Amino acid sequence: FVMASPEFSNRLMCYAFHQESVLTYPAYQWVFLERTLSDFRKISFSSHRKHFTCSREQLIDATLNKAVFLHYRLTHLSNPTTSFGTTYSQYFEEYKIKVDKRNVTTSVWGAPIYDAVLALALALNNSIKPLQDRGFNLSDYRLDHCRHNDMTEVILNQLYDHSFIGVSGNITFDKQTGFIDSRGIDIFQNIDGETITVAYYSRDS
């Protein structure tokens, strides 16, 4: 399973290509997150005191019928209004301004991470009163404290009991499975040099 930058993924597949199929199917089945054939570019690098060069065609050949590409469907594509009155487009414009100032690239995981931090912040905020009812304060929380398990239970209960529309979609939790992902996953493969959709998965299908 590969969750890495395009540069690192290209190096990995180039290295695999030069290992005389040792690191390719059927010995290995590669799973790439958020990658397509268009991401592959000619690459040249050194590793283990050897120099490797791969053309785009060789990188694609390394994945031919041997790799799976996963693409998460994000419900923000329909630009819904969140529970806090903003839209995904408004969030992304602000997000892009911030990453441009730091001279880094945007990431498809920006919105889910934003919602993850927001979900935790809401759970902590909603835990203040229940914690006080038990004689605790948020400032009391310590990982090495003998009482932290009781406090964690309160915080988790607030997380499970709260749902909202975030910039990445509907954010819902339950005590059995944790995060309930309302988004689907498109599954692609390189078949005869083309990126073909071979399956779609969602928790409701």
JSON list of N, CA and C in Angstrom, two decimals, residues 78-113:
[
{"chain": "A", "resi": 78, "resn": "SER", "atom": "N", "xyz": [-19.69, 18.72, -4.77]},
{"chain": "A", "resi": 78, "resn": "SER", "atom": "CA", "xyz": [-20.97, 19.40, -5.01]},
{"chain": "A", "resi": 78, "resn": "SER", "atom": "C", "xyz": [-21.04, 20.72, -4.25]},
{"chain": "A", "resi": 79, "resn": "ASN", "atom": "N", "xyz": [-19.94, 21.09, -3.56]},
{"chain": "A", "resi": 79, "resn": "ASN", "atom": "CA", "xyz": [-19.81, 22.36, -2.87]},
{"chain": "A", "resi": 79, "resn": "ASN", "atom": "C", "xyz": [-20.94, 22.61, -1.86]},
{"chain": "A", "resi": 80, "resn": "PRO", "atom": "N", "xyz": [-21.18, 21.67, -0.93]},
{"chain": "A", "resi": 80, "resn": "PRO", "atom": "CA", "xyz": [-22.27, 21.87, 0.02]},
{"chain": "A", "resi": 80, "resn": "PRO", "atom": "C", "xyz": [-21.94, 22.95, 1.05]},
{"chain": "A", "resi": 81, "resn": "THR", "atom": "N", "xyz": [-22.95, 23.51, 1.65]},
{"chain": "A", "resi": 81, "resn": "THR", "atom": "CA", "xyz": [-22.74, 24.43, 2.77]},
{"chain": "A", "resi": 81, "resn": "THR", "atom": "C", "xyz": [-22.54, 23.61, 4.03]},
{"chain": "A", "resi": 82, "resn": "THR", "atom": "N", "xyz": [-21.47, 23.89, 4.75]},
{"chain": "A", "resi": 82, "resn": "THR", "atom": "CA", "xyz": [-21.16, 23.13, 5.96]},
{"chain": "A", "resi": 82, "resn": "THR", "atom": "C", "xyz": [-22.08, 23.54, 7.10]},
{"chain": "A", "resi": 83, "resn": "SER", "atom": "N", "xyz": [-21.95, 22.81, 8.20]},
{"chain": "A", "resi": 83, "resn": "SER", "atom": "CA", "xyz": [-22.75, 23.13, 9.38]},
{"chain": "A", "resi": 83, "resn": "SER", "atom": "C", "xyz": [-22.37, 24.47, 9.99]},
{"chain": "A", "resi": 84, "resn": "PHE", "atom": "N", "xyz": [-21.30, 25.07, 9.50]},
{"chain": "A", "resi": 84, "resn": "PHE", "atom": "CA", "xyz": [-20.80, 26.32, 10.07]},
{"chain": "A", "resi": 84, "resn": "PHE", "atom": "C", "xyz": [-20.94, 27.49, 9.09]},
{"chain": "A", "resi": 85, "resn": "GLY", "atom": "N", "xyz": [-21.74, 27.26, 8.02]},
{"chain": "A", "resi": 85, "resn": "GLY", "atom": "CA", "xyz": [-22.09, 28.36, 7.13]},
{"chain": "A", "resi": 85, "resn": "GLY", "atom": "C", "xyz": [-21.15, 28.62, 5.98]},
{"chain": "A", "resi": 86, "resn": "THR", "atom": "N", "xyz": [-20.06, 27.88, 5.90]},
{"chain": "A", "resi": 86, "resn": "THR", "atom": "CA", "xyz": [-19.12, 28.07, 4.80]},
{"chain": "A", "resi": 86, "resn": "THR", "atom": "C", "xyz": [-19.28, 26.94, 3.78]},
{"chain": "A", "resi": 87, "resn": "THR", "atom": "N", "xyz": [-18.69, 27.12, 2.61]},
{"chain": "A", "resi": 87, "resn": "THR", "atom": "CA", "xyz": [-18.71, 26.08, 1.59]},
{"chain": "A", "resi": 87, "resn": "THR", "atom": "C", "xyz": [-17.30, 25.55, 1.38]},
{"chain": "A", "resi": 88, "resn": "TYR", "atom": "N", "xyz": [-17.21, 24.41, 0.68]},
{"chain": "A", "resi": 88, "resn": "TYR", "atom": "CA", "xyz": [-15.89, 23.86, 0.39]},
{"chain": "A", "resi": 88, "resn": "TYR", "atom": "C", "xyz": [-15.06, 24.85, -0.42]},
{"chain": "A", "resi": 89, "resn": "SER", "atom": "N", "xyz": [-15.67, 25.53, -1.38]},
{"chain": "A", "resi": 89, "resn": "SER", "atom": "CA", "xyz": [-14.94, 26.48, -2.21]},
{"chain": "A", "resi": 89, "resn": "SER", "atom": "C", "xyz": [-14.32, 27.59, -1.37]},
{"chain": "A", "resi": 90, "resn": "GLN", "atom": "N", "xyz": [-15.08, 28.08, -0.39]},
{"chain": "A", "resi": 90, "resn": "GLN", "atom": "CA", "xyz": [-14.54, 29.12, 0.49]},
{"chain": "A", "resi": 90, "resn": "GLN", "atom": "C", "xyz": [-13.38, 28.58, 1.32]},
{"chain": "A", "resi": 91, "resn": "TYR", "atom": "N", "xyz": [-13.55, 27.36, 1.84]},
{"chain": "A", "resi": 91, "resn": "TYR", "atom": "CA", "xyz": [-12.46, 26.74, 2.60]},
{"chain": "A", "resi": 91, "resn": "TYR", "atom": "C", "xyz": [-11.22, 26.60, 1.72]},
{"chain": "A", "resi": 92, "resn": "PHE", "atom": "N", "xyz": [-11.40, 26.08, 0.49]},
{"chain": "A", "resi": 92, "resn": "PHE", "atom": "CA", "xyz": [-10.25, 25.78, -0.35]},
{"chain": "A", "resi": 92, "resn": "PHE", "atom": "C", "xyz": [-9.50, 27.05, -0.74]},
{"chain": "A", "resi": 93, "resn": "GLU", "atom": "N", "xyz": [-10.20, 28.13, -0.99]},
{"chain": "A", "resi": 93, "resn": "GLU", "atom": "CA", "xyz": [-9.54, 29.39, -1.34]},
{"chain": "A", "resi": 93, "resn": "GLU", "atom": "C", "xyz": [-8.65, 29.85, -0.20]},
{"chain": "A", "resi": 94, "resn": "GLU", "atom": "N", "xyz": [-9.15, 29.77, 1.02]},
{"chain": "A", "resi": 94, "resn": "GLU", "atom": "CA", "xyz": [-8.35, 30.16, 2.18]},
{"chain": "A", "resi": 94, "resn": "GLU", "atom": "C", "xyz": [-7.19, 29.20, 2.39]},
{"chain": "A", "resi": 95, "resn": "TYR", "atom": "N", "xyz": [-7.46, 27.91, 2.20]},
{"chain": "A", "resi": 95, "resn": "TYR", "atom": "CA", "xyz": [-6.43, 26.88, 2.34]},
{"chain": "A", "resi": 95, "resn": "TYR", "atom": "C", "xyz": [-5.31, 27.11, 1.33]},
{"chain": "A", "resi": 96, "resn": "LYS", "atom": "N", "xyz": [-5.66, 27.42, 0.08]},
{"chain": "A", "resi": 96, "resn": "LYS", "atom": "CA", "xyz": [-4.67, 27.62, -0.97]},
{"chain": "A", "resi": 96, "resn": "LYS", "atom": "C", "xyz": [-3.81, 28.85, -0.68]},
{"chain": "A", "resi": 97, "resn": "ILE", "atom": "N", "xyz": [-4.41, 29.90, -0.16]},
{"chain": "A", "resi": 97, "resn": "ILE", "atom": "CA", "xyz": [-3.65, 31.09, 0.19]},
{"chain": "A", "resi": 97, "resn": "ILE", "atom": "C", "xyz": [-2.58, 30.76, 1.24]},
{"chain": "A", "resi": 98, "resn": "LYS", "atom": "N", "xyz": [-2.97, 29.96, 2.23]},
{"chain": "A", "resi": 98, "resn": "LYS", "atom": "CA", "xyz": [-2.04, 29.61, 3.31]},
{"chain": "A", "resi": 98, "resn": "LYS", "atom": "C", "xyz": [-0.89, 28.73, 2.81]},
{"chain": "A", "resi": 99, "resn": "VAL", "atom": "N", "xyz": [-1.20, 27.73, 1.97]},
{"chain": "A", "resi": 99, "resn": "VAL", "atom": "CA", "xyz": [-0.11, 26.85, 1.51]},
{"chain": "A", "resi": 99, "resn": "VAL", "atom": "C", "xyz": [0.79, 27.57, 0.51]},
{"chain": "A", "resi": 100, "resn": "ASP", "atom": "N", "xyz": [0.22, 28.49, -0.28]},
{"chain": "A", "resi": 100, "resn": "ASP", "atom": "CA", "xyz": [1.05, 29.26, -1.21]},
{"chain": "A", "resi": 100, "resn": "ASP", "atom": "C", "xyz": [2.06, 30.12, -0.45]},
{"chain": "A", "resi": 101, "resn": "LYS", "atom": "N", "xyz": [1.64, 30.67, 0.69]},
{"chain": "A", "resi": 101, "resn": "LYS", "atom": "CA", "xyz": [2.55, 31.49, 1.49]},
{"chain": "A", "resi": 101, "resn": "LYS", "atom": "C", "xyz": [3.71, 30.66, 2.02]},
{"chain": "A", "resi": 102, "resn": "ARG", "atom": "N", "xyz": [3.49, 29.36, 2.21]},
{"chain": "A", "resi": 102, "resn": "ARG", "atom": "CA", "xyz": [4.53, 28.48, 2.74]},
{"chain": "A", "resi": 102, "resn": "ARG", "atom": "C", "xyz": [5.27, 27.75, 1.63]},
{"chain": "A", "resi": 103, "resn": "ASN", "atom": "N", "xyz": [4.93, 28.07, 0.38]},
{"chain": "A", "resi": 103, "resn": "ASN", "atom": "CA", "xyz": [5.59, 27.48, -0.78]},
{"chain": "A", "resi": 103, "resn": "ASN", "atom": "C", "xyz": [5.52, 25.95, -0.79]},
{"chain": "A", "resi": 104, "resn": "VAL", "atom": "N", "xyz": [4.34, 25.43, -0.44]},
{"chain": "A", "resi": 104, "resn": "VAL", "atom": "CA", "xyz": [4.11, 23.99, -0.50]},
{"chain": "A", "resi": 104, "resn": "VAL", "atom": "C", "xyz": [2.89, 23.75, -1.38]},
{"chain": "A", "resi": 105, "resn": "THR", "atom": "N", "xyz": [2.65, 22.49, -1.74]},
{"chain": "A", "resi": 105, "resn": "THR", "atom": "CA", "xyz": [1.53, 22.16, -2.61]},
{"chain": "A", "resi": 105, "resn": "THR", "atom": "C", "xyz": [0.31, 21.78, -1.79]},
{"chain": "A", "resi": 106, "resn": "THR", "atom": "N", "xyz": [-0.86, 21.97, -2.39]},
{"chain": "A", "resi": 106, "resn": "THR", "atom": "CA", "xyz": [-2.09, 21.55, -1.73]},
{"chain": "A", "resi": 106, "resn": "THR", "atom": "C", "xyz": [-2.19, 20.03, -1.75]},
{"chain": "A", "resi": 107, "resn": "SER", "atom": "N", "xyz": [-3.00, 19.50, -0.86]},
{"chain": "A", "resi": 107, "resn": "SER", "atom": "CA", "xyz": [-3.16, 18.06, -0.74]},
{"chain": "A", "resi": 107, "resn": "SER", "atom": "C", "xyz": [-4.63, 17.70, -0.72]},
{"chain": "A", "resi": 108, "resn": "VAL", "atom": "N", "xyz": [-4.98, 16.57, -1.34]},
{"chain": "A", "resi": 108, "resn": "VAL", "atom": "CA", "xyz": [-6.36, 16.10, -1.31]},
{"chain": "A", "resi": 108, "resn": "VAL", "atom": "C", "xyz": [-6.79, 15.78, 0.12]},
{"chain": "A", "resi": 109, "resn": "TRP", "atom": "N", "xyz": [-5.80, 15.57, 1.01]},
{"chain": "A", "resi": 109, "resn": "TRP", "atom": "CA", "xyz": [-6.11, 15.25, 2.40]},
{"chain": "A", "resi": 109, "resn": "TRP", "atom": "C", "xyz": [-6.29, 16.48, 3.27]},
{"chain": "A", "resi": 110, "resn": "GLY", "atom": "N", "xyz": [-6.15, 17.68, 2.68]},
{"chain": "A", "resi": 110, "resn": "GLY", "atom": "CA", "xyz": [-6.32, 18.89, 3.45]},
{"chain": "A", "resi": 110, "resn": "GLY", "atom": "C", "xyz": [-7.70, 18.99, 4.09]},
{"chain": "A", "resi": 111, "resn": "ALA", "atom": "N", "xyz": [-8.75, 18.73, 3.31]},
{"chain": "A", "resi": 111, "resn": "ALA", "atom": "CA", "xyz": [-10.12, 18.84, 3.82]},
{"chain": "A", "resi": 111, "resn": "ALA", "atom": "C", "xyz": [-10.42, 17.79, 4.89]},
{"chain": "A", "resi": 112, "resn": "PRO", "atom": "N", "xyz": [-10.12, 16.49, 4.68]},
{"chain": "A", "resi": 112, "resn": "PRO", "atom": "CA", "xyz": [-10.37, 15.50, 5.74]},
{"chain": "A", "resi": 112, "resn": "PRO", "atom": "C", "xyz": [-9.61, 15.79, 7.02]},
{"chain": "A", "resi": 113, "resn": "ILE", "atom": "N", "xyz": [-8.35, 16.25, 6.90]},
{"chain": "A", "resi": 113, "resn": "ILE", "atom": "CA", "xyz": [-7.58, 16.56, 8.10]},
{"chain": "A", "resi": 113, "resn": "ILE", "atom": "C", "xyz": [-8.19, 17.76, 8.83]}
]
